[in-house]
mmCIF file of C-alpha atoms in Angstrom:
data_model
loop_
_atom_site.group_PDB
_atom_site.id
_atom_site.type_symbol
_atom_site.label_atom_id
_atom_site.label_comp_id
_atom_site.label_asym_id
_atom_site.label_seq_id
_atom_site.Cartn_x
_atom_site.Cartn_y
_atom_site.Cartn_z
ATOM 1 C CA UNK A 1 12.106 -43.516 -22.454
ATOM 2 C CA UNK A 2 10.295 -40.996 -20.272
ATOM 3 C CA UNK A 3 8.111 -38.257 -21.479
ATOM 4 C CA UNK A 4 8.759 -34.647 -20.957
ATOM 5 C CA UNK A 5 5.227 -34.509 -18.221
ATOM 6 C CA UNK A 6 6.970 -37.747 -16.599
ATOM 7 C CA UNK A 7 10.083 -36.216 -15.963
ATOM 8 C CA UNK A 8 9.163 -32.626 -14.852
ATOM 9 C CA UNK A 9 10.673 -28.648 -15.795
ATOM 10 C CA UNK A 10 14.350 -29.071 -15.269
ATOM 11 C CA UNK A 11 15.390 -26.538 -11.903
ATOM 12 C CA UNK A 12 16.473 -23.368 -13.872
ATOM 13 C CA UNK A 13 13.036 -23.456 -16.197
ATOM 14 C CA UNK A 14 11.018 -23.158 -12.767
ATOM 15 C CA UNK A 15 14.029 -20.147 -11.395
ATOM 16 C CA UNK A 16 13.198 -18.610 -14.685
ATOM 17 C CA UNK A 17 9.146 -18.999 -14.387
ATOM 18 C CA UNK A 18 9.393 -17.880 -10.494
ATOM 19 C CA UNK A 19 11.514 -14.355 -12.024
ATOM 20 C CA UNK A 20 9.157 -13.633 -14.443
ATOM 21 C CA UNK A 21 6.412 -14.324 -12.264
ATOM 22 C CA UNK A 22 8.094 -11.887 -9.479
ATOM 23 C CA UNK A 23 9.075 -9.322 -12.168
ATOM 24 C CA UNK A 24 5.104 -9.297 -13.288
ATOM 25 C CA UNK A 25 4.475 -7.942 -9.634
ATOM 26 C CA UNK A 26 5.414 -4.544 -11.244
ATOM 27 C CA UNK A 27 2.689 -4.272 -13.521
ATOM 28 C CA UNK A 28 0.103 -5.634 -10.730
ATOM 29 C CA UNK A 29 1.116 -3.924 -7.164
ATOM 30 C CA UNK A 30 -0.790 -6.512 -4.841
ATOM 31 C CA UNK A 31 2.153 -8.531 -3.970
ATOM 32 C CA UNK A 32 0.011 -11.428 -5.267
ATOM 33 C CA UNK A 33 2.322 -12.389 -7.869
ATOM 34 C CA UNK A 34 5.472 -11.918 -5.771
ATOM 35 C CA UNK A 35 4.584 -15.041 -3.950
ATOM 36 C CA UNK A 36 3.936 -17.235 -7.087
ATOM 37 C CA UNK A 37 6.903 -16.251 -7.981
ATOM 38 C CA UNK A 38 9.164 -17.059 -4.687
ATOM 39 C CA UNK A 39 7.299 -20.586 -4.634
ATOM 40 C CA UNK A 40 8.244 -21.077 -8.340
ATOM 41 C CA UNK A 41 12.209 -20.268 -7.309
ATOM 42 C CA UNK A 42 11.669 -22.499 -4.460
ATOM 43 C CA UNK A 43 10.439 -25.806 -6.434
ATOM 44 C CA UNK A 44 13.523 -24.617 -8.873
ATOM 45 C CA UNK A 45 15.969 -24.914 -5.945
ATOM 46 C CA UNK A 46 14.381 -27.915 -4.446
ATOM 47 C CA UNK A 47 14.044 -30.007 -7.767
ATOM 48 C CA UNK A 48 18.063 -29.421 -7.930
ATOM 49 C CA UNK A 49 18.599 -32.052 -4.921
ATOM 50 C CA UNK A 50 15.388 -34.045 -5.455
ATOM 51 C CA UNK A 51 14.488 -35.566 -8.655
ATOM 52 C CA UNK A 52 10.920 -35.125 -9.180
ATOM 53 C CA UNK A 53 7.579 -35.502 -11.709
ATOM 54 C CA UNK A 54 6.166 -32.489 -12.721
ATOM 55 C CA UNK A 55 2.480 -33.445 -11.158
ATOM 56 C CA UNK A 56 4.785 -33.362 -7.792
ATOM 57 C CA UNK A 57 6.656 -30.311 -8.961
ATOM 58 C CA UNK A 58 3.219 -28.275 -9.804
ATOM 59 C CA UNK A 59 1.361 -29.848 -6.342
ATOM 60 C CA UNK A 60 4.822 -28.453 -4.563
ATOM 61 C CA UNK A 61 4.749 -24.944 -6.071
ATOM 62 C CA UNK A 62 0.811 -25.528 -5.487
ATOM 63 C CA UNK A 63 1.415 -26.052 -1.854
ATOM 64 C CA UNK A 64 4.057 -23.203 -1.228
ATOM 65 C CA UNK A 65 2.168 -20.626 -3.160
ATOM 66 C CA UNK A 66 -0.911 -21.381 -0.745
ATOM 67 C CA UNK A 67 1.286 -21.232 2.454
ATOM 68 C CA UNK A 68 3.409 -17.903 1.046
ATOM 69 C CA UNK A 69 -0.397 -16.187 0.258
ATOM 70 C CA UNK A 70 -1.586 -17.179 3.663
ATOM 71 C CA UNK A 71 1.237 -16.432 5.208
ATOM 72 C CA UNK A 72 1.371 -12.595 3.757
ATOM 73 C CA UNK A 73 -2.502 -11.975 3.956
ATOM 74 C CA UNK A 74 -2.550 -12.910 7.621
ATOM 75 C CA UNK A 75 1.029 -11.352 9.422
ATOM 76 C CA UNK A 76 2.473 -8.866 7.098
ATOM 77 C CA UNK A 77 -0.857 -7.170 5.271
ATOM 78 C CA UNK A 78 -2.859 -6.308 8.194
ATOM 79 C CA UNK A 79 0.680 -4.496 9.659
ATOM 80 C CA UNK A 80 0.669 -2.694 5.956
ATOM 81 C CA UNK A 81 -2.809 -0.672 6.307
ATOM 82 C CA UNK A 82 -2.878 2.777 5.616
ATOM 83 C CA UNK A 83 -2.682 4.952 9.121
ATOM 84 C CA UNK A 84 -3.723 8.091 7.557
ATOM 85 C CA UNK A 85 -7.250 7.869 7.993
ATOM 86 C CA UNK A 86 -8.336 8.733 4.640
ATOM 87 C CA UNK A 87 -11.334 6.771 4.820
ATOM 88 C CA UNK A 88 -12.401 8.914 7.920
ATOM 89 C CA UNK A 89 -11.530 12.569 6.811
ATOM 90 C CA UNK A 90 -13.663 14.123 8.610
ATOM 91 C CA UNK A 91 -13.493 12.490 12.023
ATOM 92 C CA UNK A 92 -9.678 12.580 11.332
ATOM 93 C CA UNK A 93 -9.620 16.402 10.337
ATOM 94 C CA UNK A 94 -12.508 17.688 12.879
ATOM 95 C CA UNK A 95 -10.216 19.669 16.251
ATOM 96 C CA UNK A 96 -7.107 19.659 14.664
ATOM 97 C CA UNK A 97 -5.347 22.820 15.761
ATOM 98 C CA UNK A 98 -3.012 24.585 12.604
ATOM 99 C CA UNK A 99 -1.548 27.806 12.231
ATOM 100 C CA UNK A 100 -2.148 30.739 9.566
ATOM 101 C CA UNK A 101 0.213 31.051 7.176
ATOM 102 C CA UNK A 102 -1.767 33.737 5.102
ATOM 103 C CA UNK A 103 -5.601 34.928 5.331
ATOM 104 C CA UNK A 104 -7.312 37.190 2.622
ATOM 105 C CA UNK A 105 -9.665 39.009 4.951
ATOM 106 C CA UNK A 106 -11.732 40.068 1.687
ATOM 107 C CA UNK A 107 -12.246 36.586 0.289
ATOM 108 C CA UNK A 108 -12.127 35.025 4.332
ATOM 109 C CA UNK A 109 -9.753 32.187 2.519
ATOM 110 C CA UNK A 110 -6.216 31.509 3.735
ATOM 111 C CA UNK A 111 -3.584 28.695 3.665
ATOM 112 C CA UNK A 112 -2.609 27.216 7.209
ATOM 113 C CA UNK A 113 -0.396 24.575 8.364
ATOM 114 C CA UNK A 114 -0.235 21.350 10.914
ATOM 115 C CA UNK A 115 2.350 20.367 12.549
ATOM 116 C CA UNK A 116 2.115 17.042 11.162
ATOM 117 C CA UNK A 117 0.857 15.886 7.992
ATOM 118 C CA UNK A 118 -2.632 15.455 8.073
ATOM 119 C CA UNK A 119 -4.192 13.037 5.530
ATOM 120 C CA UNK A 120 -1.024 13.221 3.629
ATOM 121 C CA UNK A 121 -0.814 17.510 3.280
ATOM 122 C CA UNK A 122 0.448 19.627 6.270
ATOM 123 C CA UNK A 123 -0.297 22.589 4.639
ATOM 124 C CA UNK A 124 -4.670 23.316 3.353
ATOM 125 C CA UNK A 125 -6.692 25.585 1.905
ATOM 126 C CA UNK A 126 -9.205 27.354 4.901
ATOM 127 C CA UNK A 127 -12.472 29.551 5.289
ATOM 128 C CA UNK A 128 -12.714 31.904 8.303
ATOM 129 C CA UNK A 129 -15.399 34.579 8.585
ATOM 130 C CA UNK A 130 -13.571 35.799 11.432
ATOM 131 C CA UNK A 131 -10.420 38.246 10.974
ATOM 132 C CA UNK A 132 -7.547 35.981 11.226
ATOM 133 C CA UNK A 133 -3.423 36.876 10.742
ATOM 134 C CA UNK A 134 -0.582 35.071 10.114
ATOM 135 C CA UNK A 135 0.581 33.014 12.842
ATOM 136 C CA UNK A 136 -2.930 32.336 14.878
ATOM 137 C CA UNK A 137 -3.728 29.265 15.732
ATOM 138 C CA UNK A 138 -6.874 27.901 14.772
ATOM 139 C CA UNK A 139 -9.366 24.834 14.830
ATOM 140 C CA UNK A 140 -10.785 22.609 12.179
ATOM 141 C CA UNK A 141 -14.561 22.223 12.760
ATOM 142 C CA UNK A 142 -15.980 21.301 9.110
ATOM 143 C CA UNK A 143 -15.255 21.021 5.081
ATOM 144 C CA UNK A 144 -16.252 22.908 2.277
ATOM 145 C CA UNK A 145 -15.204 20.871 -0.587
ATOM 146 C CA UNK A 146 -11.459 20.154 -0.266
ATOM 147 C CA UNK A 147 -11.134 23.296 2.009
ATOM 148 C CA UNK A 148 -11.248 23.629 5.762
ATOM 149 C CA UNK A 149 -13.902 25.624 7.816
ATOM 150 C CA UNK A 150 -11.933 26.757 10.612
ATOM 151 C CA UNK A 151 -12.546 29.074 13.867
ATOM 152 C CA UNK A 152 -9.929 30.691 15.901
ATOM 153 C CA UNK A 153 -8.441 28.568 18.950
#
C-alpha cells in the first residue's frame, strides 16, 4: 500500500492550491504570487496525464515557478516601469510650457494647465510675481512645495 507522500496531491488539489495562490495576488500586488499560482495549475494539469510522486510534483511546480518568476522579472517588468517621471519631478516639470486658467494678482497664485498630464495632474497650483491673465502661456522654472514657480513664455 502506498503512502499519501508516495503517491502525490491528486490533479484538482494542486488546480485548487494554484487558485488560491493566484487569488492571494489581490491582497499582495507584486504579481509574485500570480506565478506560484499558474505553476501550481500547471503541475495540476500535468499530473492528470502523468502519474507522479509528490517529491517530483513539488520539484516540478519548483521548477516552473523559477522559470515563470524569471521569465516575468526579465521581459514583462522592465516594459511595466512607470513613464511618468515621478522620481525626477523636477527635471521632468522644469520648461514645461502651460496655460493660465485663473491668476489672483493680489495673492500672485493661479491654477494653469498642460496639455498633457504632467506627473499624473494636467492641471497645478502656480506662483507668478508677474501680472498674468487667463489664457497666457507660461514656463515652469522651479517648486514651492507642491506649487509651481512659473514666468511668462
Amino acid at each position: 500500500m502506498e503512502t499519501w507522500l508516495e503517491s502525490g496531491l491528486l490533479a484538482w488539489h494542486w488546480v485548487v492550491i494554484g487558485f488560491l495562490l493566484a487569488a492571494l495576488e489581490i491582497l499582495l500586488p507584486s504579481f509574485f504570487m500570480l506565478w506560484l499560482g499558474v505553476s501550481a495549475i500547471a503541475v495540476g494539469l500535468v499530473s492528470l496525464f502523468v502519474p507522479m510522486a509528490l517529491a517530483w510534483q513539488l520539484l516540478l511546480w519548483a521548477v516552473l515557478s523559477l522559470c515563470c518568476l524569471a521569465a516575468w522579472f526579465k521581459f514583462v517588468a522592465p516594459k511595466m516601469k512607470d513613464k511618468t517621471r515621478s522620481g525626477m519631478a523636477h527635471e521632468s516639470m522644469v520648461g514645461k510650457v502651460a496655460t493660465v486658467l485663473d491668476y489672483q494678482t493680489a495673492t500672485s497664485r493661479g491654477q494653469l494647465r498642460f496639455s498633457a498630464p504632467v506627473l499624473g495632474e494636467d492641471e497645478w497650483r502656480f506662483i507668478c510675481e508677474q501680472p498674468l491673465s487667463p489664457g497666457d502661456r507660461v514656463v515652469v522654472v522651479d517648486f514651492s512645495g507642491n506649487d509651481l514657480i512659473v514666468k511668462l513664455q
